[in-house]
Every structure is written in structure tokens, then in C-alpha cells.
Coordinates of C-alpha atoms in Angstrom, one line a residue:
X24 CA -30.5 15.3 -4.3
X25 CA -28.5 15.5 -7.7
X26 CA -25.0 16.9 -8.1
X27 CA -22.0 16.8 -10.5
X28 CA -18.6 17.5 -9.0
X29 CA -17.2 19.3 -12.1
X30 CA -20.5 20.8 -13.6
X31 CA -20.1 24.2 -15.3
X32 CA -22.7 25.9 -13.2
X33 CA -21.0 24.6 -10.0
X34 CA -17.7 25.7 -11.3
X35 CA -19.0 29.3 -12.0
X36 CA -20.7 29.9 -8.7
X37 CA -17.7 28.5 -6.8
X38 CA -15.1 30.7 -8.6
X39 CA -16.8 33.8 -7.6
X40 CA -16.2 32.9 -3.8
X41 CA -12.7 32.0 -4.1
X42 CA -10.0 34.7 -3.9
X43 CA -7.2 34.9 -6.6
X44 CA -4.6 33.5 -4.2
X45 CA -5.3 31.0 -1.3
X46 CA -5.3 32.7 2.1
X47 CA -1.9 32.7 4.0
X48 CA -3.0 29.9 6.1
X49 CA -3.3 27.7 3.2
X50 CA 0.2 28.2 1.8
X51 CA 2.0 24.9 1.5
X52 CA 4.4 25.0 4.6
X53 CA 1.3 26.1 6.9
X54 CA -0.9 23.6 5.2
X55 CA 1.4 20.6 6.1
X56 CA 1.6 21.8 9.7
X57 CA -2.3 22.2 10.0
X58 CA -2.6 18.9 8.6
X59 CA -0.6 17.2 11.1
X60 CA -2.4 19.0 13.9
X61 CA -5.9 17.9 12.3
X62 CA -4.7 14.4 12.2
X63 CA -3.5 14.4 15.7
X64 CA -6.7 15.8 16.9
X65 CA -9.0 13.1 15.0
X66 CA -6.8 10.0 15.9
X67 CA -8.3 7.7 18.4
X68 CA -6.0 5.8 20.7
X69 CA -6.0 2.0 21.0
X70 CA -9.0 0.6 22.5
X71 CA -9.3 -1.9 25.3
X72 CA -10.4 -4.5 22.8
X73 CA -7.3 -4.3 20.6
X74 CA -4.9 -4.1 23.6
X75 CA -6.4 -7.5 24.8
X76 CA -6.1 -9.0 21.3
X77 CA -2.3 -8.1 21.2
X78 CA -1.7 -9.5 24.8
X79 CA -3.7 -12.7 23.7
X80 CA -1.3 -13.0 20.8
X81 CA 1.8 -12.4 22.9
X82 CA 0.8 -15.1 25.3
X83 CA 0.3 -17.6 22.6
X84 CA 3.8 -17.0 21.4
X85 CA 5.3 -17.1 24.6
X86 CA 4.0 -20.5 25.0
X87 CA 6.6 -21.7 22.5
X88 CA 9.3 -20.5 24.8
X89 CA 10.2 -17.6 22.7
X90 CA 12.1 -14.9 24.8
X91 CA 10.5 -11.7 25.0
X92 CA 13.6 -9.6 25.3
X93 CA 15.9 -8.6 22.4
X94 CA 17.3 -5.9 20.3
X95 CA 14.8 -3.0 20.1
X96 CA 14.7 -0.2 17.3
X97 CA 12.6 2.8 18.2
X98 CA 10.3 4.6 15.5
X99 CA 9.3 7.8 16.2
X100 CA 5.7 9.1 16.0
X101 CA 5.8 10.8 12.3
X102 CA 3.0 13.5 13.2
X103 CA 5.0 14.9 15.9
X104 CA 8.3 15.4 14.0
X105 CA 9.4 18.7 12.4
X106 CA 8.3 19.2 8.7
X107 CA 10.3 21.1 6.2
X108 CA 9.4 24.3 4.6
X109 CA 8.0 24.4 1.0
X110 CA 7.9 26.9 -1.6
X111 CA 4.3 28.3 -2.2
X112 CA 2.5 27.1 -5.2
X113 CA 3.1 28.9 -8.6
X114 CA 0.4 30.4 -10.8
X115 CA -0.6 27.2 -12.3
X116 CA -0.6 25.6 -8.8
X117 CA -3.0 28.3 -7.6
X118 CA -5.3 27.4 -10.5
X119 CA -5.5 23.9 -9.9
X120 CA -6.3 24.5 -6.2
X121 CA -9.1 26.8 -7.3
X122 CA -10.5 24.1 -9.5
X123 CA -10.2 21.7 -6.7
X124 CA -12.1 24.1 -4.2
X125 CA -14.9 24.2 -6.9
X126 CA -15.5 20.4 -6.5
X127 CA -14.9 20.5 -2.6
X128 CA -17.6 23.2 -2.0
X129 CA -20.1 21.5 -4.0
X130 CA -19.6 18.2 -2.0
X131 CA -19.5 20.1 1.3
X132 CA -22.8 21.8 0.6
X133 CA -24.4 18.5 -0.2
X134 CA -22.6 16.3 2.4
X135 CA -21.5 18.3 5.4
X136 CA -21.0 15.2 7.1
X137 CA -17.5 14.8 5.5
X138 CA -16.3 18.3 6.2
X139 CA -13.2 16.9 8.0
X140 CA -12.2 14.8 4.9
X141 CA -12.6 17.7 2.7
X142 CA -10.3 19.9 4.8
X143 CA -8.0 16.9 4.8
X144 CA -8.1 17.0 1.1
X145 CA -7.7 20.7 0.8
X146 CA -4.7 20.8 3.1
X147 CA -2.9 17.9 1.6
X148 CA -3.4 19.0 -2.0
X149 CA -1.9 22.4 -0.9
X150 CA 1.2 20.7 0.7
X151 CA 1.7 18.6 -2.4
X152 CA 1.7 21.5 -4.7
X153 CA 4.5 23.1 -2.7
X154 CA 6.4 19.8 -2.3
X155 CA 6.6 19.5 -6.3
X156 CA 7.7 23.1 -6.6
X157 CA 10.3 22.7 -4.0
X158 CA 11.6 19.6 -5.5
X159 CA 11.6 21.4 -9.0
X160 CA 13.1 24.9 -8.0
X161 CA 14.6 24.7 -4.6
X162 CA 18.4 25.1 -4.7
X163 CA 20.2 21.9 -4.1
X164 CA 21.4 21.5 -0.4
X165 CA 24.8 20.4 0.6
X166 CA 24.9 16.7 0.9
X167 CA 25.6 15.7 4.6
X168 CA 28.4 13.3 5.3
X169 CA 26.5 10.1 5.7
X170 CA 27.4 8.0 8.5
X171 CA 27.5 4.3 7.9
X172 CA 24.7 3.0 10.2
X173 CA 25.5 -0.6 11.7
X174 CA 22.1 -1.4 13.1
X175 CA 20.7 -4.9 12.2
X176 CA 18.6 -3.5 9.5
X177 CA 20.9 -1.2 7.7
X178 CA 23.6 -3.9 7.7
X179 CA 21.2 -6.1 5.5
X180 CA 20.2 -3.5 2.9
X181 CA 20.6 -4.8 -0.6
X182 CA 22.3 -3.7 -3.4
X183 CA 19.5 -2.9 -6.2
X184 CA 19.9 -4.1 -9.9
X185 CA 20.1 -1.3 -12.5
X186 CA 16.8 -0.9 -14.2
X187 CA 15.3 1.0 -17.3
X188 CA 11.8 2.2 -18.2
X189 CA 11.5 -0.8 -20.4
X190 CA 11.9 -3.3 -17.5
X191 CA 8.5 -1.8 -16.3
X192 CA 6.4 -2.2 -19.3
X193 CA 4.5 -4.9 -17.4
X194 CA 3.2 -2.2 -15.0
X195 CA -0.1 -1.6 -16.5
X196 CA -3.4 -1.1 -14.8
X197 CA -5.6 -2.6 -17.6
X198 CA -3.4 -5.5 -18.8
X199 CA -2.1 -8.9 -18.0
X200 CA -2.0 -10.9 -15.8
X201 CA -5.5 -11.0 -14.2
X202 CA -7.6 -12.5 -16.6
X203 CA -9.9 -14.1 -14.1
X204 CA -12.1 -11.2 -13.0
X205 CA -14.0 -10.6 -9.9
X206 CA -17.1 -9.3 -11.6
X207 CA -17.2 -10.9 -14.9
X208 CA -20.8 -9.7 -15.5
X209 CA -20.1 -6.0 -14.9
X210 CA -17.7 -5.0 -17.7
X211 CA -17.3 -1.3 -16.3
X212 CA -15.5 -2.8 -13.3
X213 CA -13.5 -5.3 -15.2
X214 CA -10.0 -4.0 -14.2
X215 CA -7.2 -5.2 -12.0
X216 CA -7.7 -2.7 -9.4
X217 CA -11.2 -3.1 -8.5
X218 CA -10.7 -6.8 -8.1
X219 CA -8.2 -6.3 -5.3
X220 CA -10.6 -3.9 -3.5
X221 CA -13.5 -6.3 -3.7
X222 CA -11.3 -9.1 -2.6
X223 CA -10.4 -7.3 0.7
X224 CA -13.8 -6.2 1.4
X225 CA -15.0 -9.8 1.1
X226 CA -12.4 -10.9 3.3
X227 CA -13.5 -8.4 6.0
X228 CA -17.3 -8.9 5.4
X229 CA -17.4 -12.7 6.1
X230 CA -18.4 -12.0 9.8
X231 CA -20.0 -8.7 9.7
X232 CA -21.1 -7.4 6.2
X233 CA -21.1 -3.8 6.3
X234 CA -22.6 -3.5 2.7
X235 CA -19.0 -2.9 1.2
X236 CA -18.5 -6.2 -0.3
X237 CA -19.9 -5.3 -3.8
X238 CA -20.4 -1.6 -3.6
X239 CA -18.6 0.3 -6.5
X240 CA -19.2 4.0 -5.5
X241 CA -16.4 3.8 -3.0
X242 CA -14.3 3.1 -6.2
X243 CA -15.0 6.3 -8.1
X244 CA -11.3 7.3 -7.7
X245 CA -10.2 4.7 -10.2
X246 CA -12.0 6.7 -13.0
X247 CA -9.8 9.5 -12.3
X248 CA -6.4 8.0 -11.3
X249 CA -6.1 5.0 -14.0
X250 CA -6.3 6.2 -17.4
X251 CA -5.5 3.1 -19.1
X252 CA -8.7 1.4 -18.2
X253 CA -10.9 4.4 -19.7
X254 CA -11.7 2.3 -22.6
X255 CA -13.5 -0.3 -20.6
X256 CA -15.4 2.1 -18.3
X257 CA -18.3 4.1 -19.3
X258 CA -17.6 7.0 -16.8
X259 CA -20.6 9.3 -17.9
X260 CA -23.1 6.5 -17.2
X261 CA -21.5 5.2 -14.2
X262 CA -20.9 8.6 -12.6
X263 CA -24.7 9.3 -13.1
X264 CA -25.5 6.0 -11.3
X265 CA -23.3 6.9 -8.4
X266 CA -25.0 10.2 -8.0
X267 CA -28.4 8.6 -8.2
X268 CA -27.4 6.0 -5.7
X269 CA -26.1 8.8 -3.4
X270 CA -29.2 10.6 -3.8
X271 CA -31.4 7.6 -2.9
X272 CA -29.2 6.0 -0.2
X273 CA -26.6 8.4 1.2
X274 CA -23.6 7.1 3.0
X275 CA -20.8 8.9 4.4
X276 CA -18.2 6.5 2.8
X277 CA -19.7 7.1 -0.6
X278 CA -19.3 11.0 -0.1
X279 CA -15.7 10.4 1.1
X280 CA -15.3 8.5 -2.2
X281 CA -16.1 11.5 -4.2
X282 CA -13.6 13.7 -2.2
X283 CA -10.9 10.9 -2.7
X284 CA -11.7 10.9 -6.5
X285 CA -11.0 14.9 -6.4
X286 CA -7.9 14.3 -4.7
X287 CA -6.9 11.7 -7.1
X288 CA -7.6 13.8 -9.8
X289 CA -5.5 16.9 -8.4
X290 CA -2.5 14.5 -7.7
X291 CA -2.7 13.2 -11.3
X292 CA -2.9 16.8 -12.6
X293 CA 0.1 18.2 -10.5
X294 CA 2.3 15.1 -11.2
X295 CA 1.8 15.4 -14.9
X296 CA 2.2 19.1 -14.9
X297 CA 5.8 18.9 -13.2
X298 CA 6.8 15.9 -15.4
X299 CA 6.0 17.8 -18.6
X300 CA 7.9 20.7 -17.3
X301 CA 10.8 18.5 -16.7
X302 CA 10.4 16.8 -20.3
X303 CA 10.2 20.2 -21.8
X304 CA 13.5 21.4 -20.1
X305 CA 12.0 24.2 -18.0
X306 CA 13.0 22.5 -14.9
X307 CA 15.0 19.4 -13.9
X308 CA 13.8 17.2 -11.3
X309 CA 16.1 15.5 -9.0
X310 CA 15.9 11.9 -8.2
X311 CA 14.8 12.7 -4.5
X312 CA 11.8 14.7 -3.2
X313 CA 11.5 17.0 -0.2
X314 CA 9.1 14.8 1.5
X315 CA 10.3 14.1 5.3
X316 CA 9.0 11.4 7.5
X317 CA 6.2 13.4 8.7
X318 CA 5.1 15.0 5.4
X319 CA 5.3 11.6 3.5
X320 CA 3.1 10.1 6.4
X321 CA 0.5 12.9 6.1
X322 CA 0.5 13.0 2.3
X323 CA -0.2 9.0 2.3
X324 CA -3.2 9.3 4.5
X325 CA -5.5 10.9 2.0
X326 CA -3.8 9.0 -0.7
X327 CA -5.1 5.7 0.7
X328 CA -7.6 6.6 3.6
X329 CA -10.6 5.6 1.5
X330 CA -9.2 2.8 -0.7
X331 CA -10.3 0.3 2.1
X332 CA -13.0 2.3 3.9
X333 CA -13.5 1.3 7.4
X334 CA -16.7 2.0 9.4
X335 CA -17.2 5.4 10.9
X336 CA -16.4 4.3 14.5
X337 CA -13.1 2.6 13.3
X338 CA -12.0 5.0 10.4
X339 CA -9.7 7.4 12.7
X340 CA -8.5 4.4 14.9
X341 CA -4.7 4.4 15.1
X342 CA -4.3 0.9 14.2
X343 CA -6.5 1.4 11.1
X344 CA -4.3 4.4 10.0
X345 CA -1.1 2.7 10.7
X346 CA -2.3 -0.3 8.4
X347 CA -3.3 2.2 5.7
X348 CA 0.3 4.0 5.9
X349 CA 2.5 0.8 6.0
X350 CA 0.2 -0.8 3.2
X351 CA 1.5 2.4 0.9
X352 CA 5.1 1.7 2.2
X353 CA 5.0 -1.8 1.1
X354 CA 3.8 -0.5 -2.5
X355 CA 6.5 1.9 -2.4
X356 CA 9.2 -0.5 -1.3
X357 CA 8.7 -2.6 -4.3
X358 CA 7.9 0.1 -6.8
X359 CA 10.7 2.6 -6.1
X360 CA 12.5 2.2 -9.3
X361 CA 9.5 2.5 -11.5
X362 CA 8.5 5.7 -9.5
X363 CA 11.9 7.1 -9.9
X364 CA 11.8 6.5 -13.7
X365 CA 8.4 8.1 -14.1
X366 CA 8.9 11.0 -11.5
X367 CA 6.3 9.9 -8.9
X368 CA 6.9 12.2 -6.0
X369 CA 5.1 10.2 -3.1
X370 CA 7.5 7.3 -2.8
X371 CA 9.1 6.9 0.5
X372 CA 12.6 5.6 -0.6
X373 CA 13.0 8.6 -2.8
X374 CA 11.9 10.9 0.2
X375 CA 14.4 13.2 1.9
X376 CA 14.8 11.2 5.1
X377 CA 17.8 9.0 6.5
X378 CA 18.2 5.6 5.0
X379 CA 17.9 4.3 8.7
X380 CA 14.4 5.8 8.8
X381 CA 13.4 4.2 5.4
X382 CA 14.8 0.8 6.6
X383 CA 12.7 1.1 10.0
X384 CA 9.6 1.8 8.0
X385 CA 10.4 -1.1 5.6
X386 CA 10.8 -3.3 8.7
X387 CA 7.6 -2.1 10.1
X388 CA 5.8 -3.2 7.0
X389 CA 7.1 -6.8 7.3
X390 CA 6.2 -6.7 11.1
X391 CA 2.8 -5.9 10.4
X392 CA 2.4 -8.4 7.8
X393 CA 3.6 -10.9 10.4
X394 CA 1.2 -9.6 12.7
X395 CA -1.9 -9.9 10.2
X396 CA -0.8 -13.6 10.1
X397 CA -2.2 -14.2 13.7
X398 CA -5.8 -15.0 14.2
X399 CA -5.9 -12.3 17.2
X400 CA -5.2 -9.6 14.7
X401 CA -8.6 -10.0 13.0
X402 CA -11.0 -9.7 15.8
X403 CA -10.9 -6.1 17.1
X404 CA -11.4 -4.1 13.7
X405 CA -13.3 -4.5 10.4
X406 CA -10.4 -3.6 8.1
X407 CA -7.7 -6.0 9.1
X408 CA -6.9 -8.0 6.2
X409 CA -5.6 -5.1 4.3
X410 CA -1.8 -5.8 4.8
X411 CA -2.1 -9.6 4.0
X412 CA -4.2 -9.1 0.7
X413 CA -2.1 -6.3 -0.5
X414 CA 1.1 -8.6 -0.3
X415 CA -0.7 -11.5 -1.9
X416 CA -2.3 -9.1 -4.6
X417 CA 1.1 -7.7 -5.4
X418 CA 2.7 -11.3 -5.8
X419 CA -0.2 -12.7 -7.9
X420 CA -0.6 -9.8 -10.3
X421 CA 2.9 -9.1 -11.4
X422 CA 2.4 -5.3 -10.8
X423 CA 5.2 -5.1 -8.5
X424 CA 8.8 -6.3 -8.2
X425 CA 8.4 -9.0 -5.5
X426 CA 10.1 -11.6 -7.8
X427 CA 11.6 -9.4 -10.6
X428 CA 13.7 -7.2 -8.5
X429 CA 13.8 -9.4 -5.5
X430 CA 15.9 -12.3 -6.9
X431 CA 19.6 -11.9 -5.9
X432 CA 22.6 -14.3 -6.5
X433 CA 22.8 -16.5 -3.4
X434 CA 20.8 -17.1 -0.3
X435 CA 21.9 -15.4 3.0
X436 CA 22.1 -17.5 6.1
X437 CA 19.0 -17.9 7.8
X438 CA 20.7 -18.4 11.2
X439 CA 20.8 -15.2 13.3
X440 CA 18.8 -13.3 10.6
X441 CA 17.6 -10.1 12.1
X442 CA 14.5 -10.1 9.6
X443 CA 13.5 -13.5 10.4
X444 CA 13.8 -12.7 14.0
X445 CA 11.8 -9.5 13.6
X446 CA 8.7 -10.0 15.9
X447 CA 5.1 -9.2 14.9
X448 CA 4.0 -5.8 15.4
X449 CA 0.9 -3.9 14.9
X450 CA 2.9 -0.7 14.7
X451 CA 0.0 1.2 15.8
X452 CA 1.8 4.3 17.0
X453 CA 3.6 4.8 13.9
X454 CA 1.8 8.4 13.5
X455 CA 1.4 9.3 17.0
X456 CA 3.4 8.0 20.0
X457 CA 5.7 6.0 18.1
X458 CA 6.5 2.1 18.2
X459 CA 9.3 -0.1 19.0
X460 CA 10.4 -3.2 17.0
X461 CA 11.8 -6.0 18.6
X462 CA 14.3 -8.5 17.2
X463 CA 14.6 -11.6 19.1
X464 CA 14.8 -15.5 18.3
X465 CA 11.5 -16.3 16.6
X466 CA 9.1 -19.1 17.8
X467 CA 8.6 -22.3 15.7
X468 CA 5.9 -25.0 16.2
X469 CA 7.3 -28.2 17.2
X470 CA 5.1 -30.2 14.7
X471 CA 3.3 -29.2 11.6
X472 CA -0.5 -29.8 11.3
X473 CA -1.8 -32.1 8.6
X474 CA -2.4 -30.0 5.7
X475 CA 0.8 -27.9 6.1
X476 CA 2.7 -31.1 6.5
X477 CA 1.3 -32.0 3.2
X478 CA 2.7 -28.8 1.6
X479 CA 6.1 -29.8 3.1
X480 CA 6.0 -33.4 1.7
X481 CA 5.3 -32.1 -1.8
X482 CA 8.2 -29.8 -1.6
X483 CA 10.6 -32.6 -0.3
X484 CA 9.4 -34.9 -3.1
X485 CA 9.5 -32.3 -5.9
X486 CA 12.1 -29.8 -4.9
X487 CA 14.4 -31.4 -2.3
X488 CA 17.2 -28.6 -2.3
X489 CA 14.5 -26.1 -1.4
X490 CA 12.7 -28.3 1.1
X491 CA 14.8 -27.6 4.4
X492 CA 14.1 -23.7 4.0
X493 CA 10.6 -24.3 2.9
X494 CA 9.7 -26.6 5.9
X495 CA 11.6 -24.3 8.1
X496 CA 9.3 -21.4 7.3
X497 CA 6.1 -23.6 7.5
X498 CA 7.2 -24.3 11.2
X499 CA 7.7 -20.4 11.8
X500 CA 4.4 -19.7 10.1
X501 CA 2.4 -22.0 12.1
X502 CA 3.7 -20.6 15.4
X503 CA 2.2 -17.3 14.3
X504 CA -0.9 -18.6 12.6
X505 CA -1.8 -21.9 14.5
X506 CA -2.7 -24.9 12.5
X507 CA -3.3 -24.3 8.8
X508 CA -6.7 -25.5 7.3
X509 CA -6.4 -24.2 3.6
X510 CA -6.5 -25.7 0.1
X511 CA -3.5 -27.6 -0.3
X512 CA -3.7 -28.2 -4.0
X513 CA -4.2 -24.5 -4.9
X514 CA -1.8 -23.0 -2.2
X515 CA 1.0 -25.7 -3.5
X516 CA 0.6 -24.7 -7.1
X517 CA 1.0 -20.9 -6.3
X518 CA 3.9 -21.5 -3.9
X519 CA 5.7 -23.8 -6.2
X520 CA 5.5 -21.3 -9.2
X521 CA 6.2 -18.2 -6.9
X522 CA 8.1 -18.5 -3.8
X523 CA 9.8 -21.9 -4.4
X524 CA 10.6 -20.9 -7.8
X525 CA 12.2 -17.6 -6.7
X526 CA 14.3 -19.4 -4.0
X527 CA 15.7 -21.9 -6.6
X528 CA 16.4 -19.1 -9.2
X529 CA 18.4 -17.4 -6.4
X530 CA 20.8 -20.5 -6.1
X531 CA 22.2 -19.9 -9.7
X532 CA 24.2 -17.1 -11.3
X533 CA 22.2 -13.8 -11.8
X534 CA 19.8 -13.9 -14.6
X535 CA 17.4 -11.2 -15.8
X536 CA 15.7 -13.6 -17.9
X537 CA 15.0 -16.0 -15.0
X538 CA 13.8 -13.5 -12.7
X539 CA 11.4 -12.1 -15.3
X540 CA 10.2 -15.6 -16.0
X541 CA 9.3 -15.9 -12.3
X542 CA 7.6 -12.8 -12.2
X543 CA 5.5 -13.4 -15.1
X544 CA 4.5 -16.8 -14.2
X545 CA 3.5 -15.4 -10.9
X546 CA 0.9 -13.4 -12.7
X547 CA -0.1 -16.4 -14.7
X548 CA -0.8 -18.6 -11.7
X549 CA -2.6 -15.6 -10.2
X550 CA -4.9 -15.6 -13.0
X551 CA -5.5 -19.3 -12.7
X552 CA -5.8 -19.6 -8.9
X553 CA -7.1 -16.0 -7.7
X554 CA -10.7 -17.1 -7.7
X555 CA -9.9 -19.9 -5.2
X556 CA -8.8 -17.1 -2.6
X557 CA -12.5 -16.0 -2.7
X558 CA -13.5 -19.4 -1.2
X559 CA -15.2 -18.7 2.2
X560 CA -13.9 -21.8 3.7
X561 CA -10.2 -21.8 2.9
X562 CA -9.6 -18.4 1.0
X563 CA -8.4 -16.6 4.4
X564 CA -6.1 -19.5 5.3
X565 CA -4.6 -19.5 1.8
X566 CA -4.1 -15.8 1.8
X567 CA -2.5 -15.7 5.1
X568 CA 0.0 -18.4 4.1
X569 CA 0.7 -16.7 0.8
X570 CA 1.2 -13.3 2.7
X571 CA 3.6 -14.8 5.0
X572 CA 5.7 -16.4 2.2
X573 CA 5.6 -13.4 0.0
X574 CA 6.3 -10.8 2.7
X575 CA 8.0 -12.5 5.6
X576 CA 9.7 -15.7 4.8
X577 CA 13.5 -15.9 4.4
X578 CA 15.0 -15.0 2.0
X579 CA 13.0 -12.1 2.3
X580 CA 12.1 -11.1 -1.3
X581 CA 10.0 -8.2 -0.3
X582 CA 13.0 -6.8 1.7
X583 CA 15.3 -7.2 -1.1
X584 CA 13.0 -4.6 -3.2
X585 CA 14.1 -1.8 -0.9
X586 CA 17.2 -0.9 -2.5
X587 CA 17.4 2.2 -4.8
X588 CA 19.9 3.0 -7.6
X589 CA 19.7 6.4 -9.2
X590 CA 18.7 6.6 -13.0
X591 CA 17.4 9.3 -15.2
X592 CA 13.7 10.6 -14.4
X593 CA 12.1 9.7 -18.0
X594 CA 9.0 8.2 -19.0
X595 CA 5.5 9.2 -20.4
X596 CA 2.8 9.4 -17.8
X597 CA 2.2 7.7 -14.6
X598 CA 0.3 4.5 -14.3
X599 CA -0.5 4.3 -10.6

């Protein structure tokens, strides 16, 4: 069984079956509604095994005497919220959708097992076309009088620094800083992105190997989405190899990867089209985009559903989908200003939703990282290391602004900090029935275990001013995680040059040069030490500690990346 997604013969046969315009059921607004209904129908509720794991984790925290009551903040289920009306696609948009349909019909004919995935792709792309056109052409709405929110989260929203496009020249898929590659013997996969995917699969596969650890047919979307690695990838040969492997050993995940690749190609095409229209002066793109809480959430489902493929019986589990959505939120939190500069539409901080809602989503991302630091979080599902590896990956590649935009002058007080006291939460109902965040005094371990105590002692000897904060965070981490059994030498070297360096930089006057140095050196130490995170004995331990320090520890450099200051929409092409 051989096929090629964009082959000329397939295109000709499919074109004759597609009407000149999509049916009314596939207009942009209706597509968004149909997509939400489809996801609601497909999503499976929490399992008894998952509920038992959560209860066990809470009982362990209760043993520290941490009060369970506190301030609660409600996050409504996104799929049940109203969706805005979008303009229908223009002629160019219809042409792109017809081209997409060509490939989808070829895949569906060969692999009917992924018909649901194909329909999600079809609806998502139709909604995306309408969202872009509405952003470009819809008349500006009257600004509502924004009321100042005094909730514990909104009171802590940072003032972002001003940035220009030149500040993001490090944001390259094919460049520094990851020089230690996951597959040094397979040059076609020698890129930053595939290394991160392999790492997460390896973390998941240590107990039950599902065959994803070194498979690359699931990574086919990288060939469409990241043009800057094209010189190092033989796409013709690799595509042929993927097709041969599919013919010999079919898997639903491999077929899903082809659907995801078509979506990535379509998204790239529509993004570039409207940016070119903006640069030519045909339209003026505003800084915001018309995505609501619901439309943002459904758009992100296909945008990341197959980046970290779960087993079939877990693919539509609400815990899995929540982690995928919040993984993208973390990406958007740190990347908002670069996305504003390059015109990316699917960024939640640029979306047309209240600031309070965005703050809730950012807090959910931190809460689920905390939850991922707990051992109970990893037993019920295969794909449970996504959040922890994502945060560490961002910190050790320099792709995102964890250190660069996160360093502000002065450290806020740790006492009574709502973000420090944000309780761990799997946020499993964020798409469906909603979830509630709890802010209550956090538990701390009374004593550090041997290896963690060694990290604290090194900090006290080498960085005495930062030691009280670092030591307190280690106690909070071990309350969540339990005794830490990681690699002291490599973990200390990474923390010394990332988290502790950023804390010390925050004590001085603002300095772009100092912030940039920390960010760039985070990439260098990532290159030096990333291979140690693959160690089957200590890699998970080190990853969990780094995820806590990068994503949850006071002074919350990740949270400091949630601010947004409007600048001009300029730039060449998107890079992720």
C-alpha cells in the first residue's frame, strides 16, 4: 500500500469531487461549533485509577499539616462556552481548503481508522481561515471599559519589558544552543525539535515501551512546519521511507502524523498569506486576534494533539487533553512578544479574552507543572511527563524567554505569595466541566534528603545571598516530590547557571545584557548537560527538580513572562 499525500494524481481525482465552495456546514463559524461538539463527544471522563492517584497525592500532602481550605478560583470548561462568529474564508482561503481536502481524502481512503482525526483537521482549518480573515477585515469593536481585577492572580501580573524583533534572533529551530543531539547517527533528525520529542517519549517509555521511543514517522510535521531545518533533512527520501514503513507496519499514530503534517502545512500557508497581505499594505493586522477561550482551546487541540502521541485508549482522556492544552499555554506565555512581532494568531495572550481568564490559564499551567512533580501523577497514564519535560526543554534550549524576559528588578516577597501557595492540580476538566484552582499555604518538608541537602550546601557555600530562597524551594519541592535521588553534580551545574543566576541578576539594577547572558548560558549548559537527563537512573529525578525550579519556584520567572506590551506587527516568516 503506497500513497503520497500531495501527489498530482491524487490532487486531480480529489479536485473533481470537491465543490467550488465548501458546504454551508463548513463555514468558519459553524466549523468552530461543530468542532467543539465533536470534541465533547469524543473526550472520556476521568478514570477511577486517575482519581485514586489524585486522592493518594492529596493524602500525602495532608500529612504535612497543610490546610486543604483556601481561596478558590473557578476556571470554566472551555468547550461549553460561547464561540464568536467569524467571517467566511475568502477565495484564497477556499483554495487552500480544497488543497487540504485533497490530502485528507487520500489519507482517509487508505486509513479509515483516523476518520475522526481527519474531521477535526478539516473543521480546525476552516475555523482558522475564518479567524485570520476576521482579524484582518472585521471592523474594530468598541473597547469595553476594563474593570481592574483584584483577584490574587491579576494583582501579580507583571509589567513586561519592551522588545523588538531583533531581541528574538535567537529563536531559531535549527541553530544554537542544542549541540548535543539525541540521534547523532541520524542526520536527518538532527534538529532541536525532534530531540525534545524523543526525550519525552523516552521518559514515558521506561516502564511500558509502546514503540514510540525512537520512531520518527510521528514527527513528519516537522518537515512542514520548520523550514529552517530543511537543509539538514532529506525530505524526499524520508517521506518515501515513512510511506514504506506505513505500508509494512501500519499504526494509527503514524496515519495521525500524516494528518497532523497536513494541518501544519495548512496553518503555515494561511499564516504566511495574511502576513504577506499585511506587509504589502492590503490589510492592517491588529495586535489582538479574535480567538475566545473556547476557540483558542479547540484550535490548540490539533496543533499539539499528535506532538506527543498517547496510546489509543488514552488519546481522548480528559487528563491527556488538558496537559496538551496547558503545554501550549506555557509555550504562549513565554513567547507572546515574539508571536506579536511575527503575527502568529494562535497565542492565548493575544486572544480576545479577559485578562483575568488569561491569568487563570497561566496559573493552571503552573499548577499542572506542580502536579507533574508528584510521583502519583505518573502512574495512571503513559503521556504524563509532557509538562515537566516541556518546561525543562524551554529552559535548556534558550528558545523561549524564561530567563530573557523573566528577569525583573527586585525580588517580590515570598511570604503570602499566591503563586507559591497555588496548590498542585491536574486541571483535567479545563475543556469539559471546568476546574477550580486553590490557593492555600503550601506544605514544606521538615528535612531535606541527603542529595537535596547537598545541593543546598553547595548553594550556601557558593551563593550565600541566594541560599535562603533556594533552600526554602528545595523544602517545598520535596514536599511535592518526596526524597530526591538525582545526579547532584549535573543538577547543580544546571541550576547554578540558570535559576540561581537569574535570581542573582534580579537583585541588581535592570540590565538587558545581564538577562541575555543568563538566557544564552542556559542554552550552553543545556548543550553540555542535556544528555544526562536521558540517564534511566537519575534523568527523571533531575528533570522533575528542574521543572519545579523553572516553572514553579519563587520568584516565578515563568509567570513573569505572561505580560504583554503592544508593538508593531513586523517580521519575515514564522519560526514555530
